[in-house]
Amino acid sequence: QVQLVESGGGLVQAGGSLRLSCAASGRTVTTYPMAWFRRAPGNERDFVAAINWGGGTTYYEDSVKGRFTISRDTAKNTVYLQMNSLKPEDTAIYYCGIGKAKYGPASTDRSSYEYWGQGTQVTVSS
């Protein structure tokens, strides 16, 4: 059984930082691509960042480039999202997802991800 458990969300002032964690079980982050998506009120679940199964390639949505960093700890089977210089428009529920295909490519398309965590709320005040 595949499970993803996110943590690390919270309330932070604009300009602050948070680090989200996504602990995986049932699949290893070294064989499946992983991604972070977010859903703001009234919006769809939108792509934020992804990392390929090899860990050497990352992708970011344009508005978070230079501020967010996706990484992983293979020993802990955990993926992280370091978020710096946070803005009020980053307020959303953040979800991590794990890819459908073993050794498949990372993607910005949420349909490429099979399992999701429960989400963690990030609120950025102005």
PDB file of C-alpha atoms in Angstrom:
ATOM      1  CA  GLN A   1       0.000   0.000   0.000  1.00  0.00           C
ATOM      2  CA  VAL A   2       1.371   3.352  -1.046  1.00  0.00           C
ATOM      3  CA  GLN A   3       1.111   6.217   1.405  1.00  0.00           C
ATOM      4  CA  LEU A   4       2.350   9.792   1.286  1.00  0.00           C
ATOM      5  CA  VAL A   5       2.314  11.935   4.406  1.00  0.00           C
ATOM      6  CA  GLU A   6       2.981  15.667   4.135  1.00  0.00           C
ATOM      7  CA  SER A   7       4.018  17.908   6.985  1.00  0.00           C
ATOM      8  CA  GLY A   8       5.583  21.290   7.601  1.00  0.00           C
ATOM      9  CA  GLY A   9       2.824  23.673   6.600  1.00  0.00           C
ATOM     10  CA  GLY A  10       1.764  26.617   8.698  1.00  0.00           C
ATOM     11  CA  LEU A  11       1.263  30.342   8.934  1.00  0.00           C
ATOM     12  CA  VAL A  12       4.170  32.592   7.962  1.00  0.00           C
ATOM     13  CA  GLN A  13       4.614  36.259   7.133  1.00  0.00           C
ATOM     14  CA  ALA A  14       5.463  37.384   3.640  1.00  0.00           C
ATOM     15  CA  GLY A  15       9.181  37.019   3.017  1.00  0.00           C
ATOM     16  CA  GLY A  16       9.444  34.071   5.382  1.00  0.00           C
ATOM     17  CA  SER A  17      10.341  30.440   4.759  1.00  0.00           C
ATOM     18  CA  LEU A  18       8.858  27.002   5.280  1.00  0.00           C
ATOM     19  CA  ARG A  19      10.046  23.496   4.482  1.00  0.00           C
ATOM     20  CA  LEU A  20       7.465  20.908   3.542  1.00  0.00           C
ATOM     21  CA  SER A  21       8.172  17.196   3.885  1.00  0.00           C
ATOM     22  CA  CYS A  22       6.567  14.244   2.135  1.00  0.00           C
ATOM     23  CA  ALA A  23       7.345  10.852   3.644  1.00  0.00           C
ATOM     24  CA  ALA A  24       6.636   7.970   1.271  1.00  0.00           C
ATOM     25  CA  SER A  25       5.970   4.310   1.997  1.00  0.00           C
ATOM     26  CA  GLY A  26       5.138   1.466  -0.336  1.00  0.00           C
ATOM     27  CA  ARG A  27       7.247   2.931  -3.151  1.00  0.00           C
ATOM     28  CA  THR A  28      10.731   4.361  -3.155  1.00  0.00           C
ATOM     29  CA  VAL A  29      11.565   7.880  -4.274  1.00  0.00           C
ATOM     30  CA  THR A  30      14.602   6.464  -6.097  1.00  0.00           C
ATOM     31  CA  THR A  31      12.428   4.621  -8.616  1.00  0.00           C
ATOM     32  CA  TYR A  32       9.412   6.920  -9.104  1.00  0.00           C
ATOM     33  CA  PRO A  33       9.186  10.613  -9.962  1.00  0.00           C
ATOM     34  CA  MET A  34       7.793  12.865  -7.240  1.00  0.00           C
ATOM     35  CA  ALA A  35       6.090  16.235  -7.402  1.00  0.00           C
ATOM     36  CA  TRP A  36       4.475  18.989  -5.383  1.00  0.00           C
ATOM     37  CA  PHE A  37       1.208  20.577  -6.446  1.00  0.00           C
ATOM     38  CA  ARG A  38      -0.921  23.186  -4.718  1.00  0.00           C
ATOM     39  CA  ARG A  39      -4.551  24.186  -4.683  1.00  0.00           C
ATOM     40  CA  ALA A  40      -5.531  27.728  -3.818  1.00  0.00           C
ATOM     41  CA  PRO A  41      -9.188  28.563  -3.049  1.00  0.00           C
ATOM     42  CA  GLY A  42     -11.199  28.469  -6.252  1.00  0.00           C
ATOM     43  CA  ASN A  43      -8.343  27.011  -8.275  1.00  0.00           C
ATOM     44  CA  GLU A  44      -7.398  23.629  -9.639  1.00  0.00           C
ATOM     45  CA  ARG A  45      -4.518  21.581  -8.231  1.00  0.00           C
ATOM     46  CA  ASP A  46      -1.604  23.280  -9.976  1.00  0.00           C
ATOM     47  CA  PHE A  47       1.950  22.140 -10.544  1.00  0.00           C
ATOM     48  CA  VAL A  48       4.691  23.565  -8.314  1.00  0.00           C
ATOM     49  CA  ALA A  49       7.811  21.386  -8.614  1.00  0.00           C
ATOM     50  CA  ALA A  50       8.939  17.900  -9.609  1.00  0.00           C
ATOM     51  CA  ILE A  51      12.021  15.720  -9.308  1.00  0.00           C
ATOM     52  CA  ASN A  52      12.854  12.739 -11.481  1.00  0.00           C
ATOM     53  CA  TRP A  53      13.493   9.271 -10.083  1.00  0.00           C
ATOM     54  CA  GLY A  54      17.246   9.689 -10.477  1.00  0.00           C
ATOM     55  CA  GLY A  55      17.179  12.908  -8.510  1.00  0.00           C
ATOM     56  CA  GLY A  56      19.256  14.749 -11.050  1.00  0.00           C
ATOM     57  CA  THR A  57      16.517  16.682 -12.830  1.00  0.00           C
ATOM     58  CA  THR A  58      14.058  19.118 -11.324  1.00  0.00           C
ATOM     59  CA  TYR A  59      11.249  21.224 -12.743  1.00  0.00           C
ATOM     60  CA  TYR A  60       9.550  24.316 -11.365  1.00  0.00           C
ATOM     61  CA  GLU A  61       6.537  26.412 -12.123  1.00  0.00           C
ATOM     62  CA  ASP A  62       7.669  29.817 -13.318  1.00  0.00           C
ATOM     63  CA  SER A  63       6.375  31.806 -10.338  1.00  0.00           C
ATOM     64  CA  VAL A  64       8.392  29.754  -7.825  1.00  0.00           C
ATOM     65  CA  LYS A  65      11.683  29.510  -9.713  1.00  0.00           C
ATOM     66  CA  GLY A  66      14.510  30.882  -7.625  1.00  0.00           C
ATOM     67  CA  ARG A  67      12.401  30.764  -4.447  1.00  0.00           C
ATOM     68  CA  PHE A  68      11.436  27.078  -4.047  1.00  0.00           C
ATOM     69  CA  THR A  69      13.707  24.031  -4.121  1.00  0.00           C
ATOM     70  CA  ILE A  70      12.620  20.409  -4.376  1.00  0.00           C
ATOM     71  CA  SER A  71      15.003  17.810  -2.963  1.00  0.00           C
ATOM     72  CA  ARG A  72      14.977  14.370  -1.432  1.00  0.00           C
ATOM     73  CA  ASP A  73      16.568  12.212   1.253  1.00  0.00           C
ATOM     74  CA  THR A  74      16.808   8.692  -0.114  1.00  0.00           C
ATOM     75  CA  ALA A  75      17.668   7.203   3.283  1.00  0.00           C
ATOM     76  CA  LYS A  76      14.419   8.603   4.691  1.00  0.00           C
ATOM     77  CA  ASN A  77      12.436   8.014   1.474  1.00  0.00           C
ATOM     78  CA  THR A  78      11.272  11.608   1.824  1.00  0.00           C
ATOM     79  CA  VAL A  79      10.911  14.514  -0.574  1.00  0.00           C
ATOM     80  CA  TYR A  80      11.127  18.136   0.554  1.00  0.00           C
ATOM     81  CA  LEU A  81       9.991  21.496  -0.727  1.00  0.00           C
ATOM     82  CA  GLN A  82      12.026  24.380   0.644  1.00  0.00           C
ATOM     83  CA  MET A  83      10.048  27.574   0.187  1.00  0.00           C
ATOM     84  CA  ASN A  84      11.799  30.918   0.624  1.00  0.00           C
ATOM     85  CA  SER A  85      10.666  34.507   0.052  1.00  0.00           C
ATOM     86  CA  LEU A  86       7.072  33.433   0.454  1.00  0.00           C
ATOM     87  CA  LYS A  87       4.314  35.635  -0.937  1.00  0.00           C
ATOM     88  CA  PRO A  88       0.609  35.839  -0.063  1.00  0.00           C
ATOM     89  CA  GLU A  89      -0.174  34.300  -3.463  1.00  0.00           C
ATOM     90  CA  ASP A  90       1.662  31.139  -2.344  1.00  0.00           C
ATOM     91  CA  THR A  91      -1.181  30.497   0.106  1.00  0.00           C
ATOM     92  CA  ALA A  92      -2.669  27.097  -0.745  1.00  0.00           C
ATOM     93  CA  ILE A  93      -2.965  23.491   0.292  1.00  0.00           C
ATOM     94  CA  TYR A  94       0.191  21.728  -0.854  1.00  0.00           C
ATOM     95  CA  TYR A  95       0.085  18.098  -1.974  1.00  0.00           C
ATOM     96  CA  CYS A  96       2.844  15.701  -2.900  1.00  0.00           C
ATOM     97  CA  GLY A  97       2.315  13.053  -5.522  1.00  0.00           C
ATOM     98  CA  ILE A  98       4.204   9.970  -6.690  1.00  0.00           C
ATOM     99  CA  GLY A  99       4.389   8.943 -10.316  1.00  0.00           C
ATOM    100  CA  LYS A 100       2.397   6.167 -11.963  1.00  0.00           C
ATOM    101  CA  ALA A 101       5.292   4.548 -13.806  1.00  0.00           C
ATOM    102  CA  LYS A 102       8.431   3.099 -12.263  1.00  0.00           C
ATOM    103  CA  TYR A 103      11.416   4.889 -13.772  1.00  0.00           C
ATOM    104  CA  GLY A 104       8.973   7.145 -15.573  1.00  0.00           C
ATOM    105  CA  PRO A 105       9.682  10.783 -16.357  1.00  0.00           C
ATOM    106  CA  ALA A 106       8.828  13.623 -14.031  1.00  0.00           C
ATOM    107  CA  SER A 107       5.951  15.696 -15.337  1.00  0.00           C
ATOM    108  CA  THR A 108       4.095  18.928 -14.743  1.00  0.00           C
ATOM    109  CA  ASP A 109       0.797  17.121 -15.494  1.00  0.00           C
ATOM    110  CA  ARG A 110      -1.056  15.960 -12.392  1.00  0.00           C
ATOM    111  CA  SER A 111      -2.529  13.015 -14.299  1.00  0.00           C
ATOM    112  CA  SER A 112       0.989  11.531 -14.325  1.00  0.00           C
ATOM    113  CA  TYR A 113       0.869  11.032 -10.569  1.00  0.00           C
ATOM    114  CA  GLU A 114      -0.979   8.131  -9.050  1.00  0.00           C
ATOM    115  CA  TYR A 115      -1.030   8.614  -5.302  1.00  0.00           C
ATOM    116  CA  TRP A 116      -1.360  11.766  -3.250  1.00  0.00           C
ATOM    117  CA  GLY A 117      -0.916  12.809   0.322  1.00  0.00           C
ATOM    118  CA  GLN A 118      -3.606  14.443   2.409  1.00  0.00           C
ATOM    119  CA  GLY A 119      -2.203  17.919   1.885  1.00  0.00           C
ATOM    120  CA  THR A 120      -0.712  20.521   4.194  1.00  0.00           C
ATOM    121  CA  GLN A 121      -1.961  24.092   4.510  1.00  0.00           C
ATOM    122  CA  VAL A 122       0.422  26.961   3.846  1.00  0.00           C
ATOM    123  CA  THR A 123      -0.830  30.453   4.676  1.00  0.00           C
ATOM    124  CA  VAL A 124       1.275  33.532   3.937  1.00  0.00           C
ATOM    125  CA  SER A 125       0.137  36.774   5.530  1.00  0.00           C
ATOM    126  CA  SER A 126       0.936  40.175   4.069  1.00  0.00           C
TER     127      SER A 126
END
